[in-house]
mmCIF file of C-alpha atoms in Angstrom:
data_model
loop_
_atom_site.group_PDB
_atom_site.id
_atom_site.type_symbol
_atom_site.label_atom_id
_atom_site.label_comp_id
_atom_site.label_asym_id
_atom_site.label_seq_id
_atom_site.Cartn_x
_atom_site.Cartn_y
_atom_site.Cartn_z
ATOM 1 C CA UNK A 1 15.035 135.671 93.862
ATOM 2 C CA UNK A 2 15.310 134.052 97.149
ATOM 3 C CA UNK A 3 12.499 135.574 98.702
ATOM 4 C CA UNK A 4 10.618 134.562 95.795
ATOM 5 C CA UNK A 5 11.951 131.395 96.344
ATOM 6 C CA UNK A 6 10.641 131.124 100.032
ATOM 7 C CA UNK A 7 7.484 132.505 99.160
ATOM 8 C CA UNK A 8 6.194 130.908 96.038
ATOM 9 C CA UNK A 9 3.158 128.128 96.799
ATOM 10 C CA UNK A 10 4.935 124.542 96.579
ATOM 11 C CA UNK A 11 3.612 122.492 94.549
ATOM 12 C CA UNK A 12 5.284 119.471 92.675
ATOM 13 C CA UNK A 13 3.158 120.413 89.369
ATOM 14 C CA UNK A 14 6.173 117.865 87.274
ATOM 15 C CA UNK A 15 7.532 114.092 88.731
ATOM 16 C CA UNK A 16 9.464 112.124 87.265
ATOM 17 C CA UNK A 17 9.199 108.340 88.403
ATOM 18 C CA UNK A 18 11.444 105.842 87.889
ATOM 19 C CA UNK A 19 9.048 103.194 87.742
ATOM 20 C CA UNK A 20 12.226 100.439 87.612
ATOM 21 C CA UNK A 21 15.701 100.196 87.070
ATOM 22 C CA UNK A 22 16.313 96.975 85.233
ATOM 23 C CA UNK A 23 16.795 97.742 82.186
ATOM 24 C CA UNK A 24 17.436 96.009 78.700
ATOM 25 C CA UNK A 25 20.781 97.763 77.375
ATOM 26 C CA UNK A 26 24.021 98.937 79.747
ATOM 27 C CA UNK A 27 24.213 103.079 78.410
ATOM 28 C CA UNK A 28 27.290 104.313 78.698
ATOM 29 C CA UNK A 29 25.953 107.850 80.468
ATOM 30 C CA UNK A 30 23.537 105.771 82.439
ATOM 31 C CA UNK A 31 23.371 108.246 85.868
ATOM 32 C CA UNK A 32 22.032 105.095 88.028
ATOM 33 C CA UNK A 33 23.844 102.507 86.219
ATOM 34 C CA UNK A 34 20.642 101.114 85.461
ATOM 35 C CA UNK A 35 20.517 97.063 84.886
ATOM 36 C CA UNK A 36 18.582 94.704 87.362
ATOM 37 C CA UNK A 37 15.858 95.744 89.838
ATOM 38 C CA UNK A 38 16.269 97.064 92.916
ATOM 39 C CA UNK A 39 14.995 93.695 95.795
ATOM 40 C CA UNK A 40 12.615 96.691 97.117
ATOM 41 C CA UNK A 41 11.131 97.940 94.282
ATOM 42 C CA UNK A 42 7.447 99.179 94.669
ATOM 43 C CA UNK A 43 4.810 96.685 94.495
ATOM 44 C CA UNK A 44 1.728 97.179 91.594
ATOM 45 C CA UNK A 45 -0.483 97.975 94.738
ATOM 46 C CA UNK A 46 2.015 100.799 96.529
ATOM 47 C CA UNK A 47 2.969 102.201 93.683
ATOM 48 C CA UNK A 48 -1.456 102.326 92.628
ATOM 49 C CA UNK A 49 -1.279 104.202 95.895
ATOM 50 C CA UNK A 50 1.336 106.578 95.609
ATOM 51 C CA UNK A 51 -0.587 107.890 92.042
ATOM 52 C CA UNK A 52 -3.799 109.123 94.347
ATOM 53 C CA UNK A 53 -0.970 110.924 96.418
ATOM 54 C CA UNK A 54 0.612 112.230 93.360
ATOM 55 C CA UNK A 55 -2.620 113.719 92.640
ATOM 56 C CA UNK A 56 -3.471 114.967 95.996
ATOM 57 C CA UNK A 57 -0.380 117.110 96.099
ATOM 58 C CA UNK A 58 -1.605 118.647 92.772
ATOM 59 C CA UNK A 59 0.899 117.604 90.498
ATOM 60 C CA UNK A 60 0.460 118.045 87.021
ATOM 61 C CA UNK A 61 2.288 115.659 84.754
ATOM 62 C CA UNK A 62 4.488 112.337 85.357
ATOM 63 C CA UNK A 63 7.089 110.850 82.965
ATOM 64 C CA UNK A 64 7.756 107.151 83.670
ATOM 65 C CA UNK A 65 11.254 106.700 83.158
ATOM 66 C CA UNK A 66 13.636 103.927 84.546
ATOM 67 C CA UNK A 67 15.987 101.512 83.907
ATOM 68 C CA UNK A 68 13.475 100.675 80.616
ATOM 69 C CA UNK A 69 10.003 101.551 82.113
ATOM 70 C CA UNK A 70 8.757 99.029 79.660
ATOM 71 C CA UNK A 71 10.349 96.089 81.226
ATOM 72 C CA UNK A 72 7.861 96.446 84.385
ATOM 73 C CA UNK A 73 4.878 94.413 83.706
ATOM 74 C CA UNK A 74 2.228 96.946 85.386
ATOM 75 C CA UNK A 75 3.877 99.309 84.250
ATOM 76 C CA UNK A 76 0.370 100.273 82.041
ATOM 77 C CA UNK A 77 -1.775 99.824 85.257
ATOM 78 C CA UNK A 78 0.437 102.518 87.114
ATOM 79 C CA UNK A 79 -0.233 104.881 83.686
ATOM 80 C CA UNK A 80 -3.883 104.042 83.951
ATOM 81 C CA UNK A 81 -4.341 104.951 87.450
ATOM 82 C CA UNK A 82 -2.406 108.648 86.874
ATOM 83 C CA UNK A 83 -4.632 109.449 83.643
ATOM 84 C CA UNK A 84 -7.319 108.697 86.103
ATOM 85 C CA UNK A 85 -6.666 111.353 88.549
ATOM 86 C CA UNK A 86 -6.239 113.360 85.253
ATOM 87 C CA UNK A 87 -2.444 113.812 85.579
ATOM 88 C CA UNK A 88 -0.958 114.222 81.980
ATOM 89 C CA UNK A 89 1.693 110.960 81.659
ATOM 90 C CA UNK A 90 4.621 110.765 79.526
ATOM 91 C CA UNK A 91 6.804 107.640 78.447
ATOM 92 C CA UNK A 92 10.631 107.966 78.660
ATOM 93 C CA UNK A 93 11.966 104.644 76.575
ATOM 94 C CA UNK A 94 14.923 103.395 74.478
ATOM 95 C CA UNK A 95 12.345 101.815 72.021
ATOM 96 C CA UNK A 96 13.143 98.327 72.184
ATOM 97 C CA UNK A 97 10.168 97.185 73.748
ATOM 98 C CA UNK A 98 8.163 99.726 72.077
ATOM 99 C CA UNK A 99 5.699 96.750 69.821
ATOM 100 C CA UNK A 100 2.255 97.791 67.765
ATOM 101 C CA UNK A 101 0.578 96.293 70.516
ATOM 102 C CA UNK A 102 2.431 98.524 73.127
ATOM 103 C CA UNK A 103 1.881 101.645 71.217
ATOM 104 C CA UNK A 104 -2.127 100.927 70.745
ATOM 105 C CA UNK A 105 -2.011 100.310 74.169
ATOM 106 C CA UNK A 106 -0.384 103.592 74.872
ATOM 107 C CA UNK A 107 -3.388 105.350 72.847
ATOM 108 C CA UNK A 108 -5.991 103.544 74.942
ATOM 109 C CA UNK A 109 -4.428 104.968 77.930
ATOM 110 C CA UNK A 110 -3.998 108.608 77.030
ATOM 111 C CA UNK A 111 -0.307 109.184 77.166
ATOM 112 C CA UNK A 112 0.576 112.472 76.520
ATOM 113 C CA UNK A 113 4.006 111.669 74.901
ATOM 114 C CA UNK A 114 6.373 109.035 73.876
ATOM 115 C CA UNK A 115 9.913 110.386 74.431
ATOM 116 C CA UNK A 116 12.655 108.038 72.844
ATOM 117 C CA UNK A 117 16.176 108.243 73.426
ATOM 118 C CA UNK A 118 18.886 108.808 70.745
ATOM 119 C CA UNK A 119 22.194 109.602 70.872
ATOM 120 C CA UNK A 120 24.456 109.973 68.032
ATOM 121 C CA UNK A 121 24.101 108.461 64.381
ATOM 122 C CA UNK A 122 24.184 104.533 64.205
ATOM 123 C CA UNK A 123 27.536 104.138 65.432
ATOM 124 C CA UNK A 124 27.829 106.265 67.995
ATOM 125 C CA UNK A 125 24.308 105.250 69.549
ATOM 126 C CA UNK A 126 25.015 101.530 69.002
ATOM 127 C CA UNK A 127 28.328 101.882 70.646
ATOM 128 C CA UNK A 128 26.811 104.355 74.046
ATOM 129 C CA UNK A 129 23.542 102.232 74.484
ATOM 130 C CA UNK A 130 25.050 99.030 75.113
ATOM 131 C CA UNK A 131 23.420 95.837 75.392
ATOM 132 C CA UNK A 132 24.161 93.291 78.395
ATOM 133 C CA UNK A 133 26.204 89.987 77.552
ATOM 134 C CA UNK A 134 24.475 86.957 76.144
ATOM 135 C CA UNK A 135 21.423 89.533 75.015
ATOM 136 C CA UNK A 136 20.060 89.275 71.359
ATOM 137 C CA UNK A 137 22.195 91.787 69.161
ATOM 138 C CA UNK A 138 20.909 94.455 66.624
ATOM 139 C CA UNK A 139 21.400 97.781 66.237
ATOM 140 C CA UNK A 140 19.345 99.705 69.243
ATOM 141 C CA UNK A 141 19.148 102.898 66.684
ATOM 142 C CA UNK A 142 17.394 101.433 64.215
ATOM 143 C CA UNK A 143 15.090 100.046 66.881
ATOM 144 C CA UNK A 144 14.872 103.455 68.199
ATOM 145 C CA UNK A 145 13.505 105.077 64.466
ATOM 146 C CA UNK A 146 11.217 102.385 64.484
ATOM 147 C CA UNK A 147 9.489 103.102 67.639
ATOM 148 C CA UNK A 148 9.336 106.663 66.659
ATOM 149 C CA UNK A 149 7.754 105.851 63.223
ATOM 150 C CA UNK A 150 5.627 103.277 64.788
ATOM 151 C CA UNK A 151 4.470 105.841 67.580
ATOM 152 C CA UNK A 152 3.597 108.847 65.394
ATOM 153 C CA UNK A 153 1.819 106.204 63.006
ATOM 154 C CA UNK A 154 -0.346 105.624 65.895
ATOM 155 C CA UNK A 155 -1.583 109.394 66.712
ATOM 156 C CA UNK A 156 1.030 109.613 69.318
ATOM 157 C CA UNK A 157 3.015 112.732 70.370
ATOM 158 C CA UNK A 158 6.509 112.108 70.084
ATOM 159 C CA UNK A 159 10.416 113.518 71.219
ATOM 160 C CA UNK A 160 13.961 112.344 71.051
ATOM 161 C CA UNK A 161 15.695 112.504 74.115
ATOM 162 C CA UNK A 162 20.105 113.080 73.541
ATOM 163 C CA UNK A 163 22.155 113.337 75.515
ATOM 164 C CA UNK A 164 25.288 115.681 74.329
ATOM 165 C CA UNK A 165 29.117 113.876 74.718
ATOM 166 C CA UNK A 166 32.172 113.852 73.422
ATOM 167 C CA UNK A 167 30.836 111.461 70.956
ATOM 168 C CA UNK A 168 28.141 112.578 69.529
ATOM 169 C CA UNK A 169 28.851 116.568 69.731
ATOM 170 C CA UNK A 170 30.028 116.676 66.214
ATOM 171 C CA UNK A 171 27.266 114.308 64.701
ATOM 172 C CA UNK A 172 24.103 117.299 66.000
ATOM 173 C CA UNK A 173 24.008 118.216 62.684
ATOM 174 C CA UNK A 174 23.061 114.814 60.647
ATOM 175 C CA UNK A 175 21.136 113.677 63.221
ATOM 176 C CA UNK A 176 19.024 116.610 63.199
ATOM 177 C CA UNK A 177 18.620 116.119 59.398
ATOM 178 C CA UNK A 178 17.474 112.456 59.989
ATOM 179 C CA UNK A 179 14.839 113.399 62.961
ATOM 180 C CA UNK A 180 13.277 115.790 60.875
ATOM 181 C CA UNK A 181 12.288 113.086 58.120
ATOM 182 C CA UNK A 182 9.886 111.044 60.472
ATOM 183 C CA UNK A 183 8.695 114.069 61.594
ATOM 184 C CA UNK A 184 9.018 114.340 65.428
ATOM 185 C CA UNK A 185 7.351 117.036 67.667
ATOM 186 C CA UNK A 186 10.068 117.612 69.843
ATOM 187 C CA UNK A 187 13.786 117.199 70.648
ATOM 188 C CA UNK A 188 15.454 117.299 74.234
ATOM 189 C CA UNK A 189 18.997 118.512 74.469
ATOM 190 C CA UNK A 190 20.746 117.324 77.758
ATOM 191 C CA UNK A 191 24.590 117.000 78.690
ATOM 192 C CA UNK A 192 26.079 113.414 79.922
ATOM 193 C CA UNK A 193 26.281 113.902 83.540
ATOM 194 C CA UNK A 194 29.706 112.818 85.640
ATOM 195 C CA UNK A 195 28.126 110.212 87.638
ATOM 196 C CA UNK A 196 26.841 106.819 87.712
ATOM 197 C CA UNK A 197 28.388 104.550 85.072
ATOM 198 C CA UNK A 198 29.593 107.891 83.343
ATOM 199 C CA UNK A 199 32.242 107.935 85.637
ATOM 200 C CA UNK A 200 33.702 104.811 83.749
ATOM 201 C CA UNK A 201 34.175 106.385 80.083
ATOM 202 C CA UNK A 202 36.609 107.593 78.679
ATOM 203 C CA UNK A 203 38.816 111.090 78.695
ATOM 204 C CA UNK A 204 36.716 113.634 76.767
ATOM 205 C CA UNK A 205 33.390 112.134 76.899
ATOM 206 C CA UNK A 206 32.268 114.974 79.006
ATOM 207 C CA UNK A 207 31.357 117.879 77.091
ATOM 208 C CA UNK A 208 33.499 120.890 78.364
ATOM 209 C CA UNK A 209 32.535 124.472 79.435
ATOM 210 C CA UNK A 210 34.141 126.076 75.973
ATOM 211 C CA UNK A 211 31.840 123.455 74.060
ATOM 212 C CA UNK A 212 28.721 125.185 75.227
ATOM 213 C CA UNK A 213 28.080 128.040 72.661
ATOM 214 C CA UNK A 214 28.569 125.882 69.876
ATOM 215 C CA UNK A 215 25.677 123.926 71.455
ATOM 216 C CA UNK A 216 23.571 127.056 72.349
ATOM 217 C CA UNK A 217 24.576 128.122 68.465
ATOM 218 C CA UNK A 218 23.340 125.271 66.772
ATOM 219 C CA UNK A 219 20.125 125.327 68.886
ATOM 220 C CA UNK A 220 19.330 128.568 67.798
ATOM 221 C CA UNK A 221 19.837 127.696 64.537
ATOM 222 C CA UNK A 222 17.453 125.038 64.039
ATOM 223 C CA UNK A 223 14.752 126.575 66.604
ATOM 224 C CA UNK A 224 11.393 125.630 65.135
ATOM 225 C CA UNK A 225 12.789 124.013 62.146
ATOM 226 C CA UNK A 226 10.763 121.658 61.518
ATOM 227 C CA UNK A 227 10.209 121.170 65.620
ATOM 228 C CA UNK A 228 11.104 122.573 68.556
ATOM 229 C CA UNK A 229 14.562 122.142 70.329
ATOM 230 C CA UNK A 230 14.659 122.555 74.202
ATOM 231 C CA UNK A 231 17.316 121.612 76.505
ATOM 232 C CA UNK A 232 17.299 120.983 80.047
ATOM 233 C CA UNK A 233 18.311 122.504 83.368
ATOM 234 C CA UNK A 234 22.388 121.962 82.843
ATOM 235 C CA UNK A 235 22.829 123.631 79.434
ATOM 236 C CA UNK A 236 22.702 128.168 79.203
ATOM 237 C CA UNK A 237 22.405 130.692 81.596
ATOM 238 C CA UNK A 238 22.149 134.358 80.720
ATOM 239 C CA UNK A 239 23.243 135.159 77.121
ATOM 240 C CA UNK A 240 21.907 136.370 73.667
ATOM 241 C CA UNK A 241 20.454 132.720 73.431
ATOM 242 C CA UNK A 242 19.091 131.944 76.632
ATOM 243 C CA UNK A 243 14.891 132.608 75.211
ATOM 244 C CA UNK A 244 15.754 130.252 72.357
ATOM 245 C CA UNK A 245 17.040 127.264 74.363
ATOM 246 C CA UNK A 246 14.391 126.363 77.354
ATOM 247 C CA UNK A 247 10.398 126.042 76.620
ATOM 248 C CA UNK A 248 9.652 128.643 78.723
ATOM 249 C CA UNK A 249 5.825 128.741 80.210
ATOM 250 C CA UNK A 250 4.604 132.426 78.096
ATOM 251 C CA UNK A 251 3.624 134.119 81.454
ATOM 252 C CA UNK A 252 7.251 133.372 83.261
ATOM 253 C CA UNK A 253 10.449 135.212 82.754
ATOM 254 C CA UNK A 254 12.106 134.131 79.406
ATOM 255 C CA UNK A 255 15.366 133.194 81.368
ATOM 256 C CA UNK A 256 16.635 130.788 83.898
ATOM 257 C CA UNK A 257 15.260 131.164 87.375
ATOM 258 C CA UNK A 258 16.908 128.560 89.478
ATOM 259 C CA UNK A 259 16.626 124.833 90.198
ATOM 260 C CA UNK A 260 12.886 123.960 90.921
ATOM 261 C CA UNK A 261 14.065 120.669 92.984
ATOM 262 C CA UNK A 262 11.585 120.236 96.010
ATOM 263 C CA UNK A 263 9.930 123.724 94.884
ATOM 264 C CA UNK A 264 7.741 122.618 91.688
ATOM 265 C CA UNK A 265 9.575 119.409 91.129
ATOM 266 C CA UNK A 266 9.484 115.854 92.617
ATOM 267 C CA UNK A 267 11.086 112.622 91.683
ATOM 268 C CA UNK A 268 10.561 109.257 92.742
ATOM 269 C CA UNK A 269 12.988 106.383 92.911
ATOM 270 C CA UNK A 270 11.862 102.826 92.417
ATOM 271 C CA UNK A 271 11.789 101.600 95.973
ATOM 272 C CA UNK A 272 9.833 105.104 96.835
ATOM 273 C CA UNK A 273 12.411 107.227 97.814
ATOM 274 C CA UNK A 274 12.313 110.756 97.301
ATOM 275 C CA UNK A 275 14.436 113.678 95.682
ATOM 276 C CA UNK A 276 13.784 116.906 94.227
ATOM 277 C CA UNK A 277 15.525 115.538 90.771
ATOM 278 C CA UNK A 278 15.814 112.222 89.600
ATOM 279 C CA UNK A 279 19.771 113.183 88.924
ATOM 280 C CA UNK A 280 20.841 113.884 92.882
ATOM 281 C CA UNK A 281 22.606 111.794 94.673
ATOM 282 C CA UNK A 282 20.680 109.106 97.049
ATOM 283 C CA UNK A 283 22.331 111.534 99.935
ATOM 284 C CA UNK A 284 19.383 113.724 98.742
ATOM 285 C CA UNK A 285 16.702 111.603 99.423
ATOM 286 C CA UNK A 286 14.179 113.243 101.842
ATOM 287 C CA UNK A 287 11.729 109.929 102.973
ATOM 288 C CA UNK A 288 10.750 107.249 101.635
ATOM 289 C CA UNK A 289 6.813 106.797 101.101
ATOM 290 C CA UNK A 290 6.627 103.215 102.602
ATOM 291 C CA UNK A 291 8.028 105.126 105.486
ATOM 292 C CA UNK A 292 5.712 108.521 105.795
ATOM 293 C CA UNK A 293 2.972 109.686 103.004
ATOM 294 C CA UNK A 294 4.013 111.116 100.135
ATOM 295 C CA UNK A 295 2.560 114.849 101.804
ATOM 296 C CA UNK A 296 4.452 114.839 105.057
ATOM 297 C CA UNK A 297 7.679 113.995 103.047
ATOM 298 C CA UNK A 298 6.978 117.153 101.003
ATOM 299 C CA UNK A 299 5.930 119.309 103.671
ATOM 300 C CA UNK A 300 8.536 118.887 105.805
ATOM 301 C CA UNK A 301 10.152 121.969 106.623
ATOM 302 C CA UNK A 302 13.420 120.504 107.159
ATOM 303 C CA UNK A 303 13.072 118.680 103.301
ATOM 304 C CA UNK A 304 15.000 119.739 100.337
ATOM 305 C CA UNK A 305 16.907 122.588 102.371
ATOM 306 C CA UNK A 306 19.834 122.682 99.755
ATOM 307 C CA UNK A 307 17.322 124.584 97.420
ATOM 308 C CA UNK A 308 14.356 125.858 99.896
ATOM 309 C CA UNK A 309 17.460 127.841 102.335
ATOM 310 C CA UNK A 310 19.617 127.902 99.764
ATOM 311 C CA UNK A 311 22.363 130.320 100.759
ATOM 312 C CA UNK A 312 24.281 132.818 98.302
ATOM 313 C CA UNK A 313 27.153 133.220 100.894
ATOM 314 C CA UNK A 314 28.365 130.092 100.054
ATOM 315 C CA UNK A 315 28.831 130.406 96.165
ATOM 316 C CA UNK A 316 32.310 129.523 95.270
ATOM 317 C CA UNK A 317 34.481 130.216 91.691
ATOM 318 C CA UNK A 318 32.757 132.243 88.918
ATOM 319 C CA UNK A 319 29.500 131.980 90.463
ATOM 320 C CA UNK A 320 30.307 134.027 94.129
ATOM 321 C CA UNK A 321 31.323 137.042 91.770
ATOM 322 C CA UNK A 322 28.473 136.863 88.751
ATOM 323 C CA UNK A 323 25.759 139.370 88.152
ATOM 324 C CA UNK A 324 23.144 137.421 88.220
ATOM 325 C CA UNK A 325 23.993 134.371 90.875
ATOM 326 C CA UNK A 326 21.119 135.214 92.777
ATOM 327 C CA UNK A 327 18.475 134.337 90.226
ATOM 328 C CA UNK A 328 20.960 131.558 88.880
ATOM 329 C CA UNK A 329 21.775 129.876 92.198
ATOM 330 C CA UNK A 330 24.531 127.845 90.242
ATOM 331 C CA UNK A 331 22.574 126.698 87.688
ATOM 332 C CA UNK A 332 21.254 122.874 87.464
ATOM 333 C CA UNK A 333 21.727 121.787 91.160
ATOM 334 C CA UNK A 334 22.595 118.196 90.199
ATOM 335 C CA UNK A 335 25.122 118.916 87.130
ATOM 336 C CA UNK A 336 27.088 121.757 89.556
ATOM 337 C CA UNK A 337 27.016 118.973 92.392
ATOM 338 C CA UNK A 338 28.436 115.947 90.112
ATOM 339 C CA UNK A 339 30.916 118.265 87.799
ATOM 340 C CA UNK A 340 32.196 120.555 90.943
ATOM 341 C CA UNK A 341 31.432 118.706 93.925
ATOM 342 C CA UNK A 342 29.694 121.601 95.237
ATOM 343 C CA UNK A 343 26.321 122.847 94.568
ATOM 344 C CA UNK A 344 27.862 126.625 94.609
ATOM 345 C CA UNK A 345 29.678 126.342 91.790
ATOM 346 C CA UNK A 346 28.981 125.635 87.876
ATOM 347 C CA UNK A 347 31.750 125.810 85.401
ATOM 348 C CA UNK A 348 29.154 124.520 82.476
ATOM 349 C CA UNK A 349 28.252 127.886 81.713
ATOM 350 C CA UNK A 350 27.576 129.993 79.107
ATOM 351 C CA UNK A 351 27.685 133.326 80.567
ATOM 352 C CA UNK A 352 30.699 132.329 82.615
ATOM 353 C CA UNK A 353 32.337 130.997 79.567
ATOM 354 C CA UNK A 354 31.542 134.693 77.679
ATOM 355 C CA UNK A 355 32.784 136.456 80.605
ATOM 356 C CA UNK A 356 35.860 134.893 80.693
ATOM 357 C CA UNK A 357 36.672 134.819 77.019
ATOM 358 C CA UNK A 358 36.038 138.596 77.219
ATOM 359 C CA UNK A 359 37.582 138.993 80.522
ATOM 360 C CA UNK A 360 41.070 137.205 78.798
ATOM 361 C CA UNK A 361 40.730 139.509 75.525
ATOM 362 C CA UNK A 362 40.707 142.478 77.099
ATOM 363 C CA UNK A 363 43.923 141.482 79.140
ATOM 364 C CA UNK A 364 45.913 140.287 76.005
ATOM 365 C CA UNK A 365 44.932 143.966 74.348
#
């Protein structure tokens, strides 16, 4: 795997761009503790710029995400100018801002998908996606449905974004039910990450290791009915489930092959820094495009080494010792970094969690 690795062309085909990070609620799992601006944020102008570099690099699709992507005025100029260099563009949102004049305008400019975030029934949402003090109250889930409605009313393609805690783990269930009565045409499965303003909850919000085949179960369950369930880089690897959980591209290998960070995948922060993910750490950030063009940053030799050189010597735990750590490499790079410290090791899962739960019947035989 590492040789394929080193020798597959690099291209960041996906970006995700967080266009801002004020934002208009206070999340609970928020991984940049999104709330006002960063003072350096990209003007309309740079960030106009950096599209035609997007483009130039080949990549494929952006999702606008923030903070609230909606709360930056150009935010529909910067969409614009990436459906113009034919780039397929996605919205990331929490709905709030999402008006009938918002979603026309998202038809006029092409987007590709409207992905609103949900997490838990009205409750549990209300309580996780928080809204700053002195803001208008109401209940940010039912402003979530109505986006949703309001979106697919319009022609547009839509998806839930949730992300899986110790809250909402037990609610899956209904709030399948519920999604499936708008209709949607997709749902994203993700895990709360232990970082950001994350790191402030309490004991238990963070799913744990002998959680995930309930998770895997219930996605396999529901596969395809009445949409189609994916989850992202942190949840699987390497069991009976693993072709049922990602949306695999039909000519790849239906499994996990590694963290694409700086390989097919690029994010950019708000002030134009770049990462491989939009979940690393800022001590992953490789340039910064008011600093050197978007290309040199990427071609680099010496950028994104943690994944490009990756080195299998250094697994630690479960991982040094599994079967398949080479085509693994620890699973999602940012989730094995914030849970473990290390990017060598991933307790969250699944194969590791079967192993072991064979591993300790056999002994107690």
């Amino acid at each position: 795997m590492q040789l394929l690795v080193r020798t597959l062309e690099r291209v960041p085909r996906t970006c995700v761009w967080e266009i801002t990070t004020r934002c208009n609620l206070r999340c609970v799992h928020c991984e940049c503790s999104a709330g006002v601006a960063r003072p350096d944020e990209l003007s309309t102008d740079e960030a106009l710029a950096l599209c035609a570099q997007l483009a130039e690099l080949g990549t494929k699709k952006v999702s606008l995400s923030g903070g609230e992507p909606l709360v930056r005025k150009d935010w529909s100029l910067i969409a614009a100018r990436l459906k113009a260099h034919d780039i397929d563009t996605n919205l990331i949102t929490n709905g709030l801002l999402l008006t009938p004049a918002v979603a026309r305008q998202c038809v006029e400019l092409g987007i590709d998908w409207v992905s609103v975030s949900i997490d838990g029934l009205m409750a549990t949402h209300d309580s996780i996606r928080r809204y700053p003090t002195g803001s208008p109250k109401g209940s940010p889930f039912r402003r979530a449905f109505e986006a949703l409605a309001l979106a697919r009313s319009k022609g547009l393609r839509t998806s839930v974004v949730t992300h899986i805690n110790g809250r909402n783990l037990g609610e899956l269930g209904e709030l399948h039910a519920l999604l499936a009565l708008l209709p949607i045409d997709g749902w994203q499965l993700q895990l709360g990450s232990p970082q950001g303003r994350m790191l402030q909850t309490e004991p238990g919000y963070l799913v744990r290791p002998e959680q995930l085949p309930a998770i895997a179960s219930f996605v396999a369950a529901h596969q395809e009915r009445p949409f189609r369930i994916v989850v992202t880089d942190d949840i699987g690897y390497y069991t009976e489930h693993e072709g049922l959980l990602r949306d695999f591209d039909p000519h790849c290998f239906p499994f996990w092959l590694g963290c694409y960070a700086g390989i097919l995948a690029i994010a950019i922060e708000s002030d134009g820094g770049v990462k491989g993910c939009p979940s690393l750490p800022s001590a992953f950030t490789e340039g910064n495009v008011r600093a050197r063009p978007l290309r040199q940053i990427w071609e680099d030799p010496e950028a994104f080494a943690y994944n490009r050189n990756w080195n299998a010597h250094k697994l630690r735990g479960f991982c040094r010792r599994c079967d398949y750590r080479r085509l693994c490499r620890a699973g999602c790079t940012s989730f094995a970094l914030a849970s473990t410290g290390s990017i060598y090791e991933n307790r969250h899962c699944l194969h590791r969690v079967q192993t072991l739960e064979a591993d300790a019947a056999r002994g107690g035989r």
